Each structure stands twice: as C-alpha cells, then as structure tokens.
Backbone as a chain_set.jsonl record, in Angstrom:
{"seq": "XXXXXXXXXXXXXXXXXXXXXXXXXXXXXXXXXXXXXXXXXXXXXXXXXXXXXXXXXXXXXXXXXXXXXXXXXXXXXXXXXXXXXXXX", "coords": {"N": [[0.192, -0.855, -0.523], [1.024, 2.408, -0.956], [1.131, 5.167, 1.453], [-0.044, 7.796, 1.864], [-0.911, 11.247, 2.123], [-3.649, 14.033, 1.682], [-6.018, 16.027, 0.414], [-9.995, 16.921, 0.793], [-11.856, 17.236, -1.564], [-14.391, 17.58, -2.787], [-17.087, 15.644, -1.678], [-18.805, 12.979, -2.805], [-20.477, 10.958, -2.994], [-22.967, 9.294, -1.583], [-20.771, 7.983, 0.206], [-18.446, 8.182, -1.241], [-14.966, 10.055, -1.871], [-13.953, 12.624, -3.634], [-10.38, 13.511, -4.202], [-7.702, 15.028, -3.518], [-4.426, 14.983, -3.911], [-0.899, 14.906, -2.389], [1.072, 13.877, -2.705], [1.827, 12.242, -5.871], [2.137, 16.118, -7.305], [-0.909, 16.765, -7.776], [-2.555, 15.312, -8.676], [-5.605, 13.042, -8.319], [-8.129, 11.105, -6.143], [-10.709, 8.211, -6.003], [-11.814, 7.813, -3.195], [-12.772, 6.15, -0.335], [-14.261, 6.169, 3.583], [-12.337, 4.145, 5.973], [-13.262, 1.746, 7.821], [-12.741, 2.127, 10.326], [-12.82, 4.744, 10.764], [-15.507, 5.019, 9.843], [-16.994, 3.25, 12.451], [-16.493, 4.694, 14.344], [-17.91, 7.6, 14.047], [-16.26, 9.826, 12.666], [-16.88, 12.714, 11.206], [-16.231, 13.821, 7.887], [-15.245, 16.424, 5.881], [-15.307, 18.448, 3.104], [-11.913, 20.158, 2.402], [-10.783, 19.434, 4.411], [-8.342, 17.599, 5.567], [-5.867, 14.749, 5.152], [-5.284, 11.346, 5.963], [-4.539, 8.82, 3.23], [-4.408, 5.747, 2.022], [-3.705, 4.309, -1.1], [-3.875, 1.766, -3.614], [-0.989, -0.061, -4.874], [-1.614, -0.994, -7.783], [-4.182, 0.46, -8.853], [-4.136, 3.688, -8.874], [-5.716, 5.504, -9.607], [-7.887, 4.786, -6.926], [-8.263, 5.248, -3.58], [-8.261, 4.184, 0.156], [-9.206, 6.798, 3.045], [-7.53, 6.736, 5.846], [-7.104, 8.2, 7.693], [-7.71, 11.316, 9.361], [-6.391, 14.714, 9.733], [-6.358, 16.724, 12.629], [-7.584, 20.202, 13.357], [-5.425, 22.694, 13.774], [-6.17, 25.093, 14.759], [-8.232, 25.225, 15.938], [-10.243, 25.634, 18.261], [-11.428, 24.554, 22.313], [-14.688, 23.456, 22.025], [-17.824, 25.339, 21.614], [-19.351, 25.333, 24.795], [-19.497, 23.441, 26.361], [-18.458, 19.524, 25.947], [-20.122, 18.037, 25.734], [-23.389, 16.934, 22.849], [-25.027, 18.446, 22.958], [-25.155, 20.777, 24.138], [-24.372, 22.553, 26.905], [-23.982, 21.304, 29.809], [-26.848, 20.67, 32.526], [-28.385, 21.319, 35.507]], "CA": [[0.191, -0.029, -0.207], [1.232, 3.581, -0.631], [0.975, 6.258, 2.053], [0.217, 9.558, 1.007], [-1.767, 12.586, 2.686], [-4.233, 14.919, 1.005], [-7.539, 17.379, 1.261], [-10.979, 16.409, 0.377], [-12.127, 18.353, -2.431], [-15.878, 17.169, -2.355], [-18.378, 14.104, -1.426], [-19.559, 12.301, -4.369], [-22.232, 10.78, -2.062], [-22.628, 7.092, -1.542], [-19.734, 7.447, 0.967], [-16.769, 8.265, -1.412], [-14.761, 12.095, -1.492], [-12.954, 13.281, -4.601], [-9.181, 13.562, -2.326], [-6.695, 15.39, -4.16], [-3.23, 14.261, -3.542], [-0.217, 16.116, -2.341], [2.496, 13.315, -3.232], [1.815, 12.943, -6.91], [1.031, 16.862, -6.854], [-2.688, 17.769, -8.418], [-3.064, 13.891, -8.498], [-6.559, 12.904, -7.992], [-8.439, 9.696, -6.881], [-11.197, 8.645, -5.302], [-11.796, 7.023, -1.943], [-14.148, 5.56, 0.774], [-14.052, 6.017, 5.304], [-12.103, 2.923, 5.818], [-14.473, 1.027, 8.265], [-12.953, 2.84, 12.175], [-13.673, 6.514, 10.768], [-17.092, 5.19, 10.366], [-17.478, 2.663, 13.112], [-16.139, 5.703, 15.495], [-18.588, 8.617, 12.699], [-15.955, 10.884, 11.942], [-17.529, 13.422, 9.603], [-15.406, 13.757, 6.272], [-15.685, 17.564, 4.971], [-14.305, 19.226, 2.029], [-10.892, 21.024, 2.873], [-10.012, 18.345, 5.836], [-6.889, 17.025, 5.424], [-6.228, 13.178, 5.203], [-4.128, 10.87, 5.064], [-4.563, 7.925, 1.787], [-3.923, 4.504, 1.109], [-3.641, 3.977, -2.595], [-3.551, 0.915, -3.905], [-0.09, 0.202, -6.319], [-1.9, -1.975, -8.887], [-5.095, 0.828, -9.414], [-3.857, 4.764, -8.344], [-7.17, 6.091, -8.763], [-9.154, 4.414, -5.955], [-7.769, 4.233, -1.714], [-8.995, 4.191, 1.446], [-9.066, 7.285, 3.942], [-7.639, 5.964, 7.284], [-6.863, 9.11, 9.22], [-8.51, 12.633, 9.151], [-5.518, 15.627, 11.038], [-6.967, 17.799, 13.013], [-7.528, 21.232, 12.564], [-4.921, 22.717, 15.05], [-6.863, 26.399, 15.293], [-9.751, 24.759, 16.321], [-9.809, 25.347, 20.278], [-12.603, 23.674, 22.297], [-15.991, 23.512, 21.138], [-18.353, 26.385, 22.953], [-21.173, 24.31, 25.599], [-19.036, 21.748, 26.984], [-18.624, 18.342, 25.241], [-21.435, 17.532, 25.047], [-23.146, 18.291, 21.273], [-26.767, 19.648, 22.914], [-24.686, 22.034, 24.437], [-23.712, 23.119, 28.889], [-24.692, 20.307, 30.768], [-27.733, 21.308, 33.06], [-28.54, 20.428, 36.294]], "C": [[0.967, 1.536, 0.037], [0.572, 3.993, 0.402], [1.042, 7.149, 1.455], [-0.432, 10.212, 1.831], [-1.92, 13.485, 1.053], [-5.323, 15.796, 1.609], [-8.043, 16.918, 0.512], [-11.222, 17.986, -0.929], [-13.92, 18.157, -2.811], [-16.289, 15.645, -2.607], [-18.53, 13.815, -2.317], [-20.496, 11.772, -4.395], [-22.265, 9.492, -2.2], [-21.167, 6.989, -1.021], [-18.1, 7.834, -0.036], [-16.889, 10.074, -1.522], [-13.758, 11.292, -2.503], [-11.679, 13.366, -3.348], [-8.684, 14.225, -3.368], [-5.078, 15.147, -3.959], [-1.868, 15.319, -3.701], [0.992, 15.548, -2.836], [2.694, 13.837, -4.903], [1.422, 14.252, -6.705], [-0.201, 16.885, -7.674], [-3.278, 15.803, -8.454], [-4.564, 13.481, -7.553], [-7.539, 12.031, -7.598], [-9.947, 9.824, -5.781], [-11.634, 7.475, -3.924], [-12.696, 6.511, -1.105], [-13.08, 5.973, 2.354], [-13.568, 5.074, 5.007], [-12.783, 2.958, 7.631], [-13.64, 1.74, 10.446], [-12.977, 4.289, 12.018], [-15.106, 6.348, 10.919], [-17.967, 3.933, 11.449], [-18.201, 3.959, 14.402], [-17.282, 7.325, 14.962], [-17.691, 9.768, 13.472], [-15.885, 11.585, 10.94], [-16.24, 13.928, 9.04], [-15.344, 14.948, 5.537], [-14.918, 18.048, 3.835], [-13.456, 20.461, 2.988], [-9.919, 20.324, 4.491], [-8.847, 17.518, 5.043], [-6.367, 15.656, 5.953], [-5.43, 12.407, 4.823], [-5.042, 8.995, 4.237], [-3.864, 6.576, 1.795], [-4.437, 4.008, -0.271], [-3.078, 2.19, -2.93], [-2.129, 0.41, -5.358], [-0.755, -0.157, -7.961], [-3.024, -1.137, -9.457], [-4.904, 2.338, -8.439], [-4.906, 5.555, -8.57], [-8.137, 5.976, -7.838], [-8.326, 4.087, -4.708], [-8.953, 4.722, -0.473], [-8.542, 5.596, 2.294], [-9.413, 6.728, 5.714], [-7.262, 6.447, 8.182], [-6.999, 10.768, 8.441], [-7.812, 13.65, 10.214], [-6.54, 16.178, 11.239], [-6.425, 18.941, 12.835], [-6.665, 21.907, 14.031], [-5.386, 24.487, 14.775], [-8.041, 26.404, 15.689], [-9.666, 24.812, 17.707], [-11.322, 24.511, 20.506], [-13.886, 24.184, 21.84], [-16.805, 24.283, 22.502], [-19.813, 24.809, 22.947], [-20.567, 23.275, 25.661], [-18.717, 21.033, 25.731], [-19.682, 17.778, 24.665], [-22.336, 18.321, 24.177], [-24.973, 18.859, 21.857], [-25.98, 21.046, 24.112], [-24.414, 21.965, 26.165], [-24.319, 21.909, 29.794], [-25.329, 21.244, 32.103], [-28.464, 20.316, 34.006], [-29.724, 20.526, 37.183]], "O": [[1.447, 1.793, 1.141], [-0.527, 3.476, 0.6], [1.898, 7.462, 0.628], [-0.668, 9.402, 2.728], [-1.223, 13.64, 0.051], [-5.512, 16.167, 2.768], [-7.475, 16.417, -0.458], [-10.861, 19.161, -0.991], [-14.422, 19.219, -3.181], [-15.927, 14.805, -3.432], [-18.32, 14.758, -3.079], [-21.353, 11.796, -5.279], [-21.583, 8.761, -2.919], [-20.373, 6.193, -1.524], [-16.957, 7.755, 0.415], [-17.784, 10.912, -1.419], [-13.147, 10.224, -2.469], [-11.815, 13.319, -2.125], [-9.327, 13.999, -4.393], [-5.191, 16.258, -3.44], [-1.676, 16.165, -4.575], [1.887, 16.244, -3.314], [3.207, 14.866, -5.343], [0.413, 14.299, -6.001], [0.233, 17.359, -8.724], [-4.414, 15.394, -8.213], [-4.611, 13.598, -6.328], [-8.248, 11.817, -8.58], [-10.305, 10.778, -5.092], [-11.647, 6.26, -4.117], [-13.791, 6.604, -1.659], [-11.855, 6.066, 2.427], [-13.908, 4.627, 3.912], [-12.762, 3.91, 8.41], [-14.258, 1.626, 11.504], [-13.133, 5.028, 12.99], [-15.852, 7.003, 11.646], [-19.172, 3.695, 11.359], [-19.275, 4.168, 14.966], [-17.272, 8.18, 15.848], [-18.043, 10.432, 14.447], [-15.169, 11.402, 9.956], [-15.33, 14.391, 9.727], [-15.379, 14.714, 4.329], [-13.696, 17.904, 3.878], [-13.884, 21.269, 3.812], [-8.955, 20.635, 5.192], [-8.841, 16.96, 3.945], [-6.438, 15.445, 7.164], [-4.841, 12.446, 3.743], [-5.91, 8.311, 4.779], [-2.664, 6.515, 1.529], [-5.486, 3.383, -0.427], [-2.069, 1.64, -2.491], [-2.358, 0.549, -6.559], [-0.395, 0.353, -9.022], [-3.303, -1.538, -10.587], [-5.426, 2.306, -7.325], [-5.116, 6.41, -7.709], [-9.093, 6.748, -7.759], [-7.754, 3.003, -4.594], [-10.009, 5.35, -0.395], [-7.313, 5.662, 2.304], [-10.394, 6.485, 6.417], [-7.008, 5.917, 9.264], [-6.547, 11.194, 7.378], [-8.263, 13.688, 11.359], [-7.506, 16.272, 10.482], [-5.296, 19.119, 12.379], [-7.106, 21.707, 15.163], [-4.346, 25.099, 14.53], [-8.801, 27.366, 15.794], [-8.979, 23.983, 18.304], [-12.084, 24.035, 19.664], [-14.03, 25.289, 21.317], [-16.667, 24.102, 23.712], [-20.491, 24.066, 22.237], [-20.932, 22.226, 25.13], [-18.669, 21.601, 24.641], [-20.009, 17.267, 23.594], [-22.456, 19.545, 24.213], [-25.814, 19.483, 21.209], [-26.531, 22.006, 24.65], [-24.222, 20.792, 26.485], [-25.357, 22.091, 30.43], [-24.732, 22.18, 32.635], [-28.939, 19.203, 33.783], [-29.945, 19.646, 38.015]]}, "num_chains": 1, "name": "protein.A"}
C-alpha cells in the first residue's frame, strides 16, 4: 500500500470522496472512509486534510485512514456535549 496525504475536494455521494493528493502533485483519486472512521462516526468534510492509502495496482482508488486535527480549532463552545452545557 502507498500512503500519502491529501485534501478532500468534495463528497461524491454514497460514502465516496474526491481527494487531491500532495505527493504526486495534483493527482486526484476517489476514496472511501476506512472502517474505523465510520465506526467512530468521524465526520469528513471538504477541505479536511487526510491520510490516504492507495493500492499500487489502481492509483485512482483509495481508502481514507486518518483525518488530521484542525490546529486552530479550540474547545467546542458549550462543553463536550453536542446539545450544549450540562444542565442540573
């Protein structure tokens, strides 16, 4: 497997994402999220920086294995709960 980083350009639908890779500069491949990403419900959005595994046999398809964290994002407002701060 070839592992490289890239940026998600857009969501194609049905769980596929169009990713522009950094190493072969400008190369685009159609990728799916790996099982751990779907299991833990990690959201993938356009503009996210991701790690991609590509098969050496088909360089147009790949698997997203990791989404890098946004460095400038601070803690979520309202605590850790999705609904907001905890009420007593």
